[in-house]
Tab-separated table of N, CA and C in Angstrom:
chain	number	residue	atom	x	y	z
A	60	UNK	N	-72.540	48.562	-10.205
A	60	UNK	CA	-73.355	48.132	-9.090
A	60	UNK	C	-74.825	48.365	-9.418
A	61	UNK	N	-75.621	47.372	-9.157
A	61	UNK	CA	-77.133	47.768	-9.359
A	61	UNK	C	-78.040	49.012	-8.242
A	62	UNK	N	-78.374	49.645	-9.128
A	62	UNK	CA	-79.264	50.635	-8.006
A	62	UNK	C	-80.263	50.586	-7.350
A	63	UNK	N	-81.035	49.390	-7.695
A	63	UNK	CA	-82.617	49.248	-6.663
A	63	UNK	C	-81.732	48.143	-5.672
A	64	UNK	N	-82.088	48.611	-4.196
A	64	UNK	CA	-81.598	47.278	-3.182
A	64	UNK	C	-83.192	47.110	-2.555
A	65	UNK	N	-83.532	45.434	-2.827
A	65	UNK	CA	-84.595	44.875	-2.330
A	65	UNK	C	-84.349	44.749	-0.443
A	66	UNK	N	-85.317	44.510	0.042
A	66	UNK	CA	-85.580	44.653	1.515
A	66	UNK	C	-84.942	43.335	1.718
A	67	UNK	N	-84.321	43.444	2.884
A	67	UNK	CA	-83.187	42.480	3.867
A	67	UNK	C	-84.160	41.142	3.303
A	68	UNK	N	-85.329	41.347	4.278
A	68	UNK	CA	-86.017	40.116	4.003
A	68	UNK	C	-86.435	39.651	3.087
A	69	UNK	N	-86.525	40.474	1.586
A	69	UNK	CA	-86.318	40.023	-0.094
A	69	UNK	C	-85.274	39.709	-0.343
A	70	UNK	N	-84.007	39.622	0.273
A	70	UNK	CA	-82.603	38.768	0.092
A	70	UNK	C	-82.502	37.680	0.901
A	71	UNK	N	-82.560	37.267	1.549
A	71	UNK	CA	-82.306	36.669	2.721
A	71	UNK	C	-83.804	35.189	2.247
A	72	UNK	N	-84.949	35.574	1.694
A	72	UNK	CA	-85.799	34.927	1.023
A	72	UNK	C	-85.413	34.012	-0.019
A	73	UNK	N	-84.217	34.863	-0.476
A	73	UNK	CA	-84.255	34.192	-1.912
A	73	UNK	C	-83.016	33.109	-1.796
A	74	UNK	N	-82.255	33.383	-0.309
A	74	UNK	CA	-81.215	32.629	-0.644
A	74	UNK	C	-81.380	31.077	-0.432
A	75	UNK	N	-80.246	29.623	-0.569
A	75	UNK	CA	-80.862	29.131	-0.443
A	75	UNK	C	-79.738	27.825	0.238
A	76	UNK	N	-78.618	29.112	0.344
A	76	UNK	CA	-77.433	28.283	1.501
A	76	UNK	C	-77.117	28.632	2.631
A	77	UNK	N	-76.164	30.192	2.133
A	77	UNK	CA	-75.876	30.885	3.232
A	77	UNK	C	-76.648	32.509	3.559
A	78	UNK	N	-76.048	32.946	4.582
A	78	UNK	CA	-76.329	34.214	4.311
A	78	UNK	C	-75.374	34.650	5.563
A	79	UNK	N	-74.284	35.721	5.603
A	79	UNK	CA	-73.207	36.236	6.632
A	79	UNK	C	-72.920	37.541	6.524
A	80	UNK	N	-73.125	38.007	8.080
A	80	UNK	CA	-73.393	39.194	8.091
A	80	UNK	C	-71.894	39.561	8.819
A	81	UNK	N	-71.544	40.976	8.156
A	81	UNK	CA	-70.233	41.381	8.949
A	81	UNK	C	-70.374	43.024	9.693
A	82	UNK	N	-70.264	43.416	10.935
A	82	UNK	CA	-70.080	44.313	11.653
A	82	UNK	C	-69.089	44.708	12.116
A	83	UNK	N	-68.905	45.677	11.742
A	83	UNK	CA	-67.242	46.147	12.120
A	83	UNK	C	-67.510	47.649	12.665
A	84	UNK	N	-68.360	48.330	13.362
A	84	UNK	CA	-68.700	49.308	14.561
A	84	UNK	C	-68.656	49.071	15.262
A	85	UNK	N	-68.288	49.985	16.507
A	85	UNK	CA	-68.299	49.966	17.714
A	85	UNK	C	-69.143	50.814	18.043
A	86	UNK	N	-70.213	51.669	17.330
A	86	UNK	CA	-71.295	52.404	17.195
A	86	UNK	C	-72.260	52.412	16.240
A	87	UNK	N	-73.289	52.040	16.449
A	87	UNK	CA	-74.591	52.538	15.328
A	87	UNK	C	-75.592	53.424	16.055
A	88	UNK	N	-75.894	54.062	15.590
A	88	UNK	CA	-77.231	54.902	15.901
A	88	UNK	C	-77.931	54.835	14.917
A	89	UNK	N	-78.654	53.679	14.610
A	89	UNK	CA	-79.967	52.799	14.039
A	89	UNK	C	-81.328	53.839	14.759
A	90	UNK	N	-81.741	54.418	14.107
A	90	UNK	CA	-82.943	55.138	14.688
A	90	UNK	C	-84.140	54.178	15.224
A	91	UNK	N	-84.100	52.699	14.768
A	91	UNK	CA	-84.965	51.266	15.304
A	91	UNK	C	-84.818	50.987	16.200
A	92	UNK	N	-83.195	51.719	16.607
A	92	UNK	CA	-82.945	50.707	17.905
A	92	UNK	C	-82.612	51.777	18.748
A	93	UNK	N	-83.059	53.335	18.423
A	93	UNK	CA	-83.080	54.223	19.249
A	93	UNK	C	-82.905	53.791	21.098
A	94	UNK	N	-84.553	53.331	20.856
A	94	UNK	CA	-85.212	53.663	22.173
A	94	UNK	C	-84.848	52.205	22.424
A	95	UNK	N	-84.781	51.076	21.902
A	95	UNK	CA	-84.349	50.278	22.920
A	95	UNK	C	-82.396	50.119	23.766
A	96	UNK	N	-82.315	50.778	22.875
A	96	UNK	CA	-80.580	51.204	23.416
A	96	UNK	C	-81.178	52.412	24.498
A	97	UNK	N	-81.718	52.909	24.577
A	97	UNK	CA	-81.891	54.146	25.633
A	97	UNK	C	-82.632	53.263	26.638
A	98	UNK	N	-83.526	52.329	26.685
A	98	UNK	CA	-84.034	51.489	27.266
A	98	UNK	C	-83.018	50.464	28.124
A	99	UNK	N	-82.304	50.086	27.187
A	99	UNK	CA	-81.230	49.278	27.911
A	99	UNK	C	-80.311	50.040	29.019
A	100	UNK	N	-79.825	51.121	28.662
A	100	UNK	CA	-79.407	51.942	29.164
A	100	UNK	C	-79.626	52.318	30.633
A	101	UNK	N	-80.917	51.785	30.269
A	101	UNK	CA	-81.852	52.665	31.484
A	101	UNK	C	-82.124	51.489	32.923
A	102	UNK	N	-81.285	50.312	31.994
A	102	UNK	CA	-81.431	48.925	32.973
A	102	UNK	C	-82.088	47.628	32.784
A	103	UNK	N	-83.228	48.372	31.385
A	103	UNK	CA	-84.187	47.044	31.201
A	103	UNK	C	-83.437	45.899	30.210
A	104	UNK	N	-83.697	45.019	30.520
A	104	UNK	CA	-83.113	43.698	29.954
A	104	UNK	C	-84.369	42.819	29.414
A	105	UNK	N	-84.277	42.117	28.614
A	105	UNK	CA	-85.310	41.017	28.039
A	105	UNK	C	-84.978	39.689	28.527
A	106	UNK	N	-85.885	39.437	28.978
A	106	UNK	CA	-86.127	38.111	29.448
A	106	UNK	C	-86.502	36.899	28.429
A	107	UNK	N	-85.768	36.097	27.793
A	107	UNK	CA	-85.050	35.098	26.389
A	107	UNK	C	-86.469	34.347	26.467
A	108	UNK	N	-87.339	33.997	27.498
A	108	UNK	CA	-88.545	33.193	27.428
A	108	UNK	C	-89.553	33.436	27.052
A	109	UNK	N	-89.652	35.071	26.853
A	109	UNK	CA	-90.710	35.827	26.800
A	109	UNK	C	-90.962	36.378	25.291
A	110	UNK	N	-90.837	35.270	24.352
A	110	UNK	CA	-90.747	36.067	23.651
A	110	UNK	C	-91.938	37.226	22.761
A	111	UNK	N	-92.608	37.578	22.918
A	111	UNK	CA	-93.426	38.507	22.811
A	111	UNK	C	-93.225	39.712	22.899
A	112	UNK	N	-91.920	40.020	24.042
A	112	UNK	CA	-91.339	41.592	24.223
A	112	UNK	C	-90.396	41.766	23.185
A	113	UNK	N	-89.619	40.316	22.593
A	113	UNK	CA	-88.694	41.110	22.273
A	113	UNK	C	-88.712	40.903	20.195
A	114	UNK	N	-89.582	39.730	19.975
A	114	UNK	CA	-89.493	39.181	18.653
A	114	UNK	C	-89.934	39.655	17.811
A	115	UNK	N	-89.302	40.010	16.582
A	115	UNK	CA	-89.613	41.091	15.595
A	115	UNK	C	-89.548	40.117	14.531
A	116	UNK	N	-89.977	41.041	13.033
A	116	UNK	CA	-89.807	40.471	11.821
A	116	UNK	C	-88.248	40.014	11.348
A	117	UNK	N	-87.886	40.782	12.011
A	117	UNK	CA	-86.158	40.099	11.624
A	117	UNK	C	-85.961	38.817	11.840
A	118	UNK	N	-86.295	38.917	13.736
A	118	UNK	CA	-85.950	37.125	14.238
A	118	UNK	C	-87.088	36.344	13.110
A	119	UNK	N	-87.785	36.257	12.899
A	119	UNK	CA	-88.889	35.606	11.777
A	119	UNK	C	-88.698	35.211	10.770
A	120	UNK	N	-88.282	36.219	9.769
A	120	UNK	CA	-87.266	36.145	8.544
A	120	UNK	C	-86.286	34.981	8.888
A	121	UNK	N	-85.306	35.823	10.107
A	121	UNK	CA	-84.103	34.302	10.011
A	121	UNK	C	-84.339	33.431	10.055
A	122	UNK	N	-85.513	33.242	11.118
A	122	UNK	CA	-85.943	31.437	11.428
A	122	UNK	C	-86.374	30.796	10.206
A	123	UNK	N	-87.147	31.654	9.427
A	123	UNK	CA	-87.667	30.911	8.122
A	123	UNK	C	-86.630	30.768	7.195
A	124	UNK	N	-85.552	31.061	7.123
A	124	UNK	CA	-84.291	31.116	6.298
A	124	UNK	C	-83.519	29.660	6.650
A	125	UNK	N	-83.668	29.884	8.066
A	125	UNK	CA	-83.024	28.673	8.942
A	125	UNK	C	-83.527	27.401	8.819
A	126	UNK	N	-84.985	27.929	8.751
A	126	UNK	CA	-86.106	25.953	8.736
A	126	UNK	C	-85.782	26.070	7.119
A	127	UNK	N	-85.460	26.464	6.109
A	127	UNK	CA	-85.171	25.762	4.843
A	127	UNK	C	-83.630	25.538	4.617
A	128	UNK	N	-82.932	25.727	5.710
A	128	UNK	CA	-81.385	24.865	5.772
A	128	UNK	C	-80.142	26.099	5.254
A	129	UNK	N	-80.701	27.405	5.169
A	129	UNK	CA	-79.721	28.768	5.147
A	129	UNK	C	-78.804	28.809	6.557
A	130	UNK	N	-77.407	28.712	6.284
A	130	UNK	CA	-76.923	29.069	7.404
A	130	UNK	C	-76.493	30.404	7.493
A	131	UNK	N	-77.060	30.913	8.579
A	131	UNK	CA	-77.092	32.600	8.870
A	131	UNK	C	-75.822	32.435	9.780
A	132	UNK	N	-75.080	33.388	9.374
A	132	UNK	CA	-73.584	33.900	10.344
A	132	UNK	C	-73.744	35.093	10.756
A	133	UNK	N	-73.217	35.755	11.362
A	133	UNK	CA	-72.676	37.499	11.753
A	133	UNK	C	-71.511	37.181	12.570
A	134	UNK	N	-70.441	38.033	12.408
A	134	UNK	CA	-68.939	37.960	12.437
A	134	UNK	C	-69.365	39.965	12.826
A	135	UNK	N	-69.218	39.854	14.359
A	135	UNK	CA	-68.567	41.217	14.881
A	135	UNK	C	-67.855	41.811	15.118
A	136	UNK	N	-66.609	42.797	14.420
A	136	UNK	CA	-65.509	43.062	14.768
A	136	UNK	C	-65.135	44.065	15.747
A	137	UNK	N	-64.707	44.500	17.092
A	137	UNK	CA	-65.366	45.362	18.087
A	137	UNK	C	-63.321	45.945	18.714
A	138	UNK	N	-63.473	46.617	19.405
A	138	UNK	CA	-62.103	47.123	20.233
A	138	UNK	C	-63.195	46.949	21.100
A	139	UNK	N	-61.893	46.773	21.849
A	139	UNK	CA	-62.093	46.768	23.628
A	139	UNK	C	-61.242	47.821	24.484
A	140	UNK	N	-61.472	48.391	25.348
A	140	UNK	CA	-62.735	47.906	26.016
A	140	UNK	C	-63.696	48.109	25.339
A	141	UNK	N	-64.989	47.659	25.081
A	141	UNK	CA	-66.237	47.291	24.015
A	141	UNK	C	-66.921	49.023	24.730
A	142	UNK	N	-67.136	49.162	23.951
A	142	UNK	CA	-68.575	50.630	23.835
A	142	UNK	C	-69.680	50.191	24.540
A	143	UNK	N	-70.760	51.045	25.232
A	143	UNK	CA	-71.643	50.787	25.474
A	143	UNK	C	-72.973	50.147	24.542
A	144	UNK	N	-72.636	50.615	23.387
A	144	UNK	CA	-73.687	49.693	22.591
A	144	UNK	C	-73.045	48.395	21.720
A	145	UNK	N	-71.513	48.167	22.001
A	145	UNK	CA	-71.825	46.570	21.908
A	145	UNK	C	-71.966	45.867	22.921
A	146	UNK	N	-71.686	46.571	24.248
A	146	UNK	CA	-72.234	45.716	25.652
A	146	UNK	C	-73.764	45.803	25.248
A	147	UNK	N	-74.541	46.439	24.615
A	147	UNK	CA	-75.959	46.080	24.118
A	147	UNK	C	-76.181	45.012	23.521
A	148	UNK	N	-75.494	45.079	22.500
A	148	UNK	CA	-75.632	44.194	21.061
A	148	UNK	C	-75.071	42.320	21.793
A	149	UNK	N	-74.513	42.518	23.017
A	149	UNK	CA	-73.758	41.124	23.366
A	149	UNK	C	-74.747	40.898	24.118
A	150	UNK	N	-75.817	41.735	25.285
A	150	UNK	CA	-77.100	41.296	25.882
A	150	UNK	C	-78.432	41.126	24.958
A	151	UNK	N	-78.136	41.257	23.866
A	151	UNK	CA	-79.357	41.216	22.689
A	151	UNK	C	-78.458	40.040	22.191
A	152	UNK	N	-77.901	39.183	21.586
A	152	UNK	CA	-77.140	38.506	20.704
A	152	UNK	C	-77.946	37.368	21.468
A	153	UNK	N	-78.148	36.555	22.396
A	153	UNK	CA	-79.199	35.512	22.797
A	153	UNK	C	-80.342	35.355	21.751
A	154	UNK	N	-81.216	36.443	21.471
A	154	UNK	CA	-82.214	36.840	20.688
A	154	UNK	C	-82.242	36.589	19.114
A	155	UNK	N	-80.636	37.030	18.764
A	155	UNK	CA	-80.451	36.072	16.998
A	155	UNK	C	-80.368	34.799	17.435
A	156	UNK	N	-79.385	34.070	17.932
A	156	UNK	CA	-79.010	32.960	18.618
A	156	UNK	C	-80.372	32.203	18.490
A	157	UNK	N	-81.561	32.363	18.942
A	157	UNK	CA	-82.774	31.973	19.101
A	157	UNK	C	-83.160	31.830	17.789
A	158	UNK	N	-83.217	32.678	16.962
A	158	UNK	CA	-83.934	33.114	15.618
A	158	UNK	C	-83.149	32.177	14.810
A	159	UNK	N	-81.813	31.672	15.212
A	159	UNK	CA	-81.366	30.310	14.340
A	159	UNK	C	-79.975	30.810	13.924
A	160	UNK	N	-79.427	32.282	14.244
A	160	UNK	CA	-78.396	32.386	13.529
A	160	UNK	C	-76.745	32.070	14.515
A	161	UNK	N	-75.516	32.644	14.071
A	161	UNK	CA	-74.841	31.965	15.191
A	161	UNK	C	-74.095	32.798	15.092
A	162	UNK	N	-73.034	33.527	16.567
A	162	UNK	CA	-72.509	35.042	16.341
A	162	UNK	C	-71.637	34.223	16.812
A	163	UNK	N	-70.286	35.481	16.214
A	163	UNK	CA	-68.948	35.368	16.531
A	163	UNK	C	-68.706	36.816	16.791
A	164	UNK	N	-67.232	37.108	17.690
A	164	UNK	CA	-67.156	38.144	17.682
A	164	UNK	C	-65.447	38.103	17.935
A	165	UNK	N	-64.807	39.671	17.041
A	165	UNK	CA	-63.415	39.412	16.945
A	165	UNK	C	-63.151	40.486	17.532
A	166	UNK	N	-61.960	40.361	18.475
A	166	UNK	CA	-61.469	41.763	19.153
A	166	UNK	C	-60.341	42.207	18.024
A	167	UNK	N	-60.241	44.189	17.852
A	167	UNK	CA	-59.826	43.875	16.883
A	167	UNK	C	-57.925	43.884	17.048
A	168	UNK	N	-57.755	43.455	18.411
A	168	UNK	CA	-56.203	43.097	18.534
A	168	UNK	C	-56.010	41.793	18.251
A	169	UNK	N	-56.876	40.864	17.754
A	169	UNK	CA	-56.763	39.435	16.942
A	169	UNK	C	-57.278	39.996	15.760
A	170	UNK	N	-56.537	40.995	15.159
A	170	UNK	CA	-57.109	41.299	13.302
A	170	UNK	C	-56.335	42.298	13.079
A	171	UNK	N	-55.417	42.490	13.773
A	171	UNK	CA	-54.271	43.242	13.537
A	171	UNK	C	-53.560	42.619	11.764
A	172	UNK	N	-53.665	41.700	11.534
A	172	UNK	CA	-52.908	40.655	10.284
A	172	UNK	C	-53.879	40.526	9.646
A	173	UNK	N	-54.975	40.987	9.816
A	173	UNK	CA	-56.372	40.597	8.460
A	173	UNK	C	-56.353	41.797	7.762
A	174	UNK	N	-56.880	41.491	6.326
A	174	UNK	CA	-58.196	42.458	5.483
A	174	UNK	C	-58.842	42.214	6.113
A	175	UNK	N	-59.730	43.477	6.815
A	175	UNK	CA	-60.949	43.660	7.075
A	175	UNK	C	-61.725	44.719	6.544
A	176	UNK	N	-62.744	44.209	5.626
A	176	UNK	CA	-63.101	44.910	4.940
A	176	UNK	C	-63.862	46.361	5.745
A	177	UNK	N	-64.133	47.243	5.292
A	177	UNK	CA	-64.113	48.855	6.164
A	177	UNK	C	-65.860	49.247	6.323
A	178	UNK	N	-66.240	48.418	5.222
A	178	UNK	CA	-67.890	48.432	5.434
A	178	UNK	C	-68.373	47.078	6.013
A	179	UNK	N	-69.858	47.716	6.670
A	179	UNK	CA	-70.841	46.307	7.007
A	179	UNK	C	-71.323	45.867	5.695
A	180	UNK	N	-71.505	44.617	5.450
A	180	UNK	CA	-72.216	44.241	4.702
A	180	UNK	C	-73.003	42.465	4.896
A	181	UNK	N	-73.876	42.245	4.380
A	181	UNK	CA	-74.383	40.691	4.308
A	181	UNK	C	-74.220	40.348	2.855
A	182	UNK	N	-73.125	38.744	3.022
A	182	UNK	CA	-73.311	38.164	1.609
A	182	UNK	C	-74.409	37.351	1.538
A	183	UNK	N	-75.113	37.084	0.632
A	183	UNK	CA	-75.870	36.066	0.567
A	183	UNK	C	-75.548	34.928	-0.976
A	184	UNK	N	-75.465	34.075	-0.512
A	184	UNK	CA	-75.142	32.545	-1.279
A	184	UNK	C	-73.519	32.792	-1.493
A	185	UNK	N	-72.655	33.618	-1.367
A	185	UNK	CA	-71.853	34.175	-1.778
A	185	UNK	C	-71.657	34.403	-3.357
A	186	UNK	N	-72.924	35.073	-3.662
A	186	UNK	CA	-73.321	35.617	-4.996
A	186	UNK	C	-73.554	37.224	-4.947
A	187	UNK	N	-74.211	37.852	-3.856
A	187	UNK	CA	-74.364	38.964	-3.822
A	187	UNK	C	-74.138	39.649	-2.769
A	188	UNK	N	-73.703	41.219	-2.453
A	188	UNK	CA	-73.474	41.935	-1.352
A	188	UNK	C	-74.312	42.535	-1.262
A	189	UNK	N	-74.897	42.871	0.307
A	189	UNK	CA	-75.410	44.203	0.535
A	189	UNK	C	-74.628	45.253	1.338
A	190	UNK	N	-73.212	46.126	0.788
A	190	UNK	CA	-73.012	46.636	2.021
A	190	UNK	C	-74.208	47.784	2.346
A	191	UNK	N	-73.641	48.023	3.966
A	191	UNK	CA	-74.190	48.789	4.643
A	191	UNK	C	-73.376	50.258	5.270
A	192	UNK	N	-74.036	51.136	4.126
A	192	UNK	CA	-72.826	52.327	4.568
A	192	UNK	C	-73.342	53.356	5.869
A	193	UNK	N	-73.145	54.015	6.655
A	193	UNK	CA	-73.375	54.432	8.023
A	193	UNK	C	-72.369	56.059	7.760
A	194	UNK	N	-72.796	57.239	9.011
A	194	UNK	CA	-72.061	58.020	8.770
A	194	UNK	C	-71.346	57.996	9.831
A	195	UNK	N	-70.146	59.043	10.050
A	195	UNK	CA	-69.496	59.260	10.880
A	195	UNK	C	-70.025	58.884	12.580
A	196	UNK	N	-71.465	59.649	12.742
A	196	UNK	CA	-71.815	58.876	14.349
A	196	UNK	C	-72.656	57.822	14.103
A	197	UNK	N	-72.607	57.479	12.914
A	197	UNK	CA	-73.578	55.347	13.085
A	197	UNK	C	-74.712	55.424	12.825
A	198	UNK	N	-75.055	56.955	11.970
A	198	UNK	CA	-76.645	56.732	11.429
A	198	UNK	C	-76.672	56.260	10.183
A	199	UNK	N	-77.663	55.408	10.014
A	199	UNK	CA	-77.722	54.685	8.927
A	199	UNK	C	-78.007	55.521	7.466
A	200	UNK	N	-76.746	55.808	6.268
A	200	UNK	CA	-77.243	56.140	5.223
A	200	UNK	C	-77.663	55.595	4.010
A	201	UNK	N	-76.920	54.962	3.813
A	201	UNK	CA	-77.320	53.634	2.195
A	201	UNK	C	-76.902	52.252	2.520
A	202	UNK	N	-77.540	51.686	1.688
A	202	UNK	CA	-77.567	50.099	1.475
A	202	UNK	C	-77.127	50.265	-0.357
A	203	UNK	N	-75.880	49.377	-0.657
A	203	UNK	CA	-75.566	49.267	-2.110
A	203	UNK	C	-74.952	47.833	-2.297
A	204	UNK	N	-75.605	47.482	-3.292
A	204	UNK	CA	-75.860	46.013	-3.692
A	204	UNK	C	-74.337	45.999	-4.939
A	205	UNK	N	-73.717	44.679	-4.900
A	205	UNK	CA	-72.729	44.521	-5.693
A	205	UNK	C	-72.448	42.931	-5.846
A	206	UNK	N	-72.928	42.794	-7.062
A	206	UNK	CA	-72.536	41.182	-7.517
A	206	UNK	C	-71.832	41.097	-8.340
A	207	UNK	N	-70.577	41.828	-8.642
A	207	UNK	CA	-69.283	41.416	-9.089
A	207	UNK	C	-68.396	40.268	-8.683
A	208	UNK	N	-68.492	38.974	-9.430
A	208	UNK	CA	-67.961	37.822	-9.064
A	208	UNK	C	-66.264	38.190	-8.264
A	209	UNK	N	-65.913	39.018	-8.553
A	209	UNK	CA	-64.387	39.149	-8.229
A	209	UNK	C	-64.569	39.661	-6.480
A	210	UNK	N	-65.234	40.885	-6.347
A	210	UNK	CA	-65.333	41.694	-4.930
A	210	UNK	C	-66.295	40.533	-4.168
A	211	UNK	N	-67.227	39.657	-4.589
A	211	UNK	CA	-68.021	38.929	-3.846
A	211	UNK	C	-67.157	38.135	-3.455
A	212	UNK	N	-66.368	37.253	-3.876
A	212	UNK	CA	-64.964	36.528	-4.254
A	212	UNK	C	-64.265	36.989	-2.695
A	213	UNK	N	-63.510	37.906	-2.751
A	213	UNK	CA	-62.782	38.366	-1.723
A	213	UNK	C	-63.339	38.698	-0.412
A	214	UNK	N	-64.583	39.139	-0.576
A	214	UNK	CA	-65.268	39.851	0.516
A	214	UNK	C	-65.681	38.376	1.120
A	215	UNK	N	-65.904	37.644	0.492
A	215	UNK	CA	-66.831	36.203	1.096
A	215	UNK	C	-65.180	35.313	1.879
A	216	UNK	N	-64.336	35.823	1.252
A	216	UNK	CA	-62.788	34.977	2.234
A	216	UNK	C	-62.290	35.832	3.283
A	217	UNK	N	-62.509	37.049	3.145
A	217	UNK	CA	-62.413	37.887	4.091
A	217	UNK	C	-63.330	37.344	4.888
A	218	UNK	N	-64.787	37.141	4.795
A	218	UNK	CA	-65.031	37.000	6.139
A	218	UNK	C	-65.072	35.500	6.559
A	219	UNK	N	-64.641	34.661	5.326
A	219	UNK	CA	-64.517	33.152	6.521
A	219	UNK	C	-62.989	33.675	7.037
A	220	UNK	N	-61.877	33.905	6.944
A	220	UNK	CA	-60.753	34.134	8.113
A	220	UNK	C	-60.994	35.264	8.628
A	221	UNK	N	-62.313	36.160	9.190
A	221	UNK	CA	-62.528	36.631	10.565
A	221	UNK	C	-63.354	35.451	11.119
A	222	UNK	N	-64.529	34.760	10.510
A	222	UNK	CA	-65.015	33.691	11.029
A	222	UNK	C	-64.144	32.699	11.701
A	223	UNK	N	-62.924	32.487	11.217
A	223	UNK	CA	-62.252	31.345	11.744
A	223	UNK	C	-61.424	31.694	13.250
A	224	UNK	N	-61.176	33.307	13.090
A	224	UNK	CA	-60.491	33.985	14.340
A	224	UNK	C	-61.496	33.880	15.304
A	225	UNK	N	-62.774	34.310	15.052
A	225	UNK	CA	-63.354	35.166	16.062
A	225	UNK	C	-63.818	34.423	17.102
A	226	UNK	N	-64.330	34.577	18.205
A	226	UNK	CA	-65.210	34.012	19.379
A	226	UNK	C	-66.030	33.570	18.974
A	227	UNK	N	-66.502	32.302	19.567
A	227	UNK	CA	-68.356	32.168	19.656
A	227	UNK	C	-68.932	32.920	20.655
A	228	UNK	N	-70.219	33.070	20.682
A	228	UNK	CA	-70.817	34.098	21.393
A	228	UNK	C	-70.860	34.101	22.837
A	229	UNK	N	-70.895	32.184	23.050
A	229	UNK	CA	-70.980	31.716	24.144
A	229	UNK	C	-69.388	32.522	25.108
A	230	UNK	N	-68.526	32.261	24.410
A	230	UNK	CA	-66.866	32.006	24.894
A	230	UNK	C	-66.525	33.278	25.059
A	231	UNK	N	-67.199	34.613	24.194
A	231	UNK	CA	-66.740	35.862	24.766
A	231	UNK	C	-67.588	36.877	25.511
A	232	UNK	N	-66.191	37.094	26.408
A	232	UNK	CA	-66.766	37.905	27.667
A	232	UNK	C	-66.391	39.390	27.688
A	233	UNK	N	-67.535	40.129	27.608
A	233	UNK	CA	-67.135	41.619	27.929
A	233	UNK	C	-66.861	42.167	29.110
């Protein structure tokens, strides 16, 4: 595996088809998204018109990924009843949606019969991985890059048959 991992938005730059992201927590404690999960929490919601409160370099990145014809995925794999921070992540999911990308989400009693792979990760072109390793309560520890044609191979069919199971974003209801 290579040891330098370039920034999301130095991958996601370079690609020049796809790029699919897979989540399989029902917890992160992202120290970024601290305070707006404590925020949400607290009742406040973003208003989808406004965007000024809520648009970051991420949504930016995607859109520019998107206006050169990258199709951005994320495939969420969640139990239900859903946690309080993917009832977050499903009132924030409008916000990628916007930025150009398109969510699915799989309960995981429809994946009872899948590989699902045990880490997050984003493929991009389905040439390279970034997983995303996390600890026990969902704080973020490493990012490790792997372009082994064989694991890119599997990991990239693994997630088109959760893609093919899962919800559109519109259709599922928490």
């Amino acid at each position: 595996m290579p040891q330098t991992v370039p920034p999301f938005a130095e991958l996601l730059a370079a690609c020049q088809r796809s790029a699919v992201h897979l989540e399989t927590r029902d917890v992160y404690g992202v120290v970024e998204e601290d305070e707006d999960f404590a925020a949400w929490r607290a009742g406040r919601r973003y208003d989808l018109d406004d965007r000024a409160t809520w648009w970051n370099s991420f949504h930016g990145t995607v859109r520019d990924a998107v206006a050169r014809g990258v199709v951005v995925r994320r495939a969420r794999v969640v139990s239900e009843p859903v946690s309080d921070y993917i009832r977050y992540e499903h009132s924030c999911t409008p916000q990628n949606l916007a930025a150009g990308e398109d969510v699915r989400w799989l309960p995981r009693r429809l994946a009872s019969d899948l590989l699902v792979p045990a880490v997050d990760m984003w493929i991009f072109d389905d040439r390279l991985i970034r997983f995303s390793l996390f600890s026990g309560d969902g704080r973020f520890v490493a990012d490790v890059m792997e372009d082994a044609a064989d694991v890119v191979k599997g990991h990239a069919e693994a997630f088109e048959t959760i893609w093919e199971r899962a919800i559109p974003h519109a259709d599922y209801r928490i």
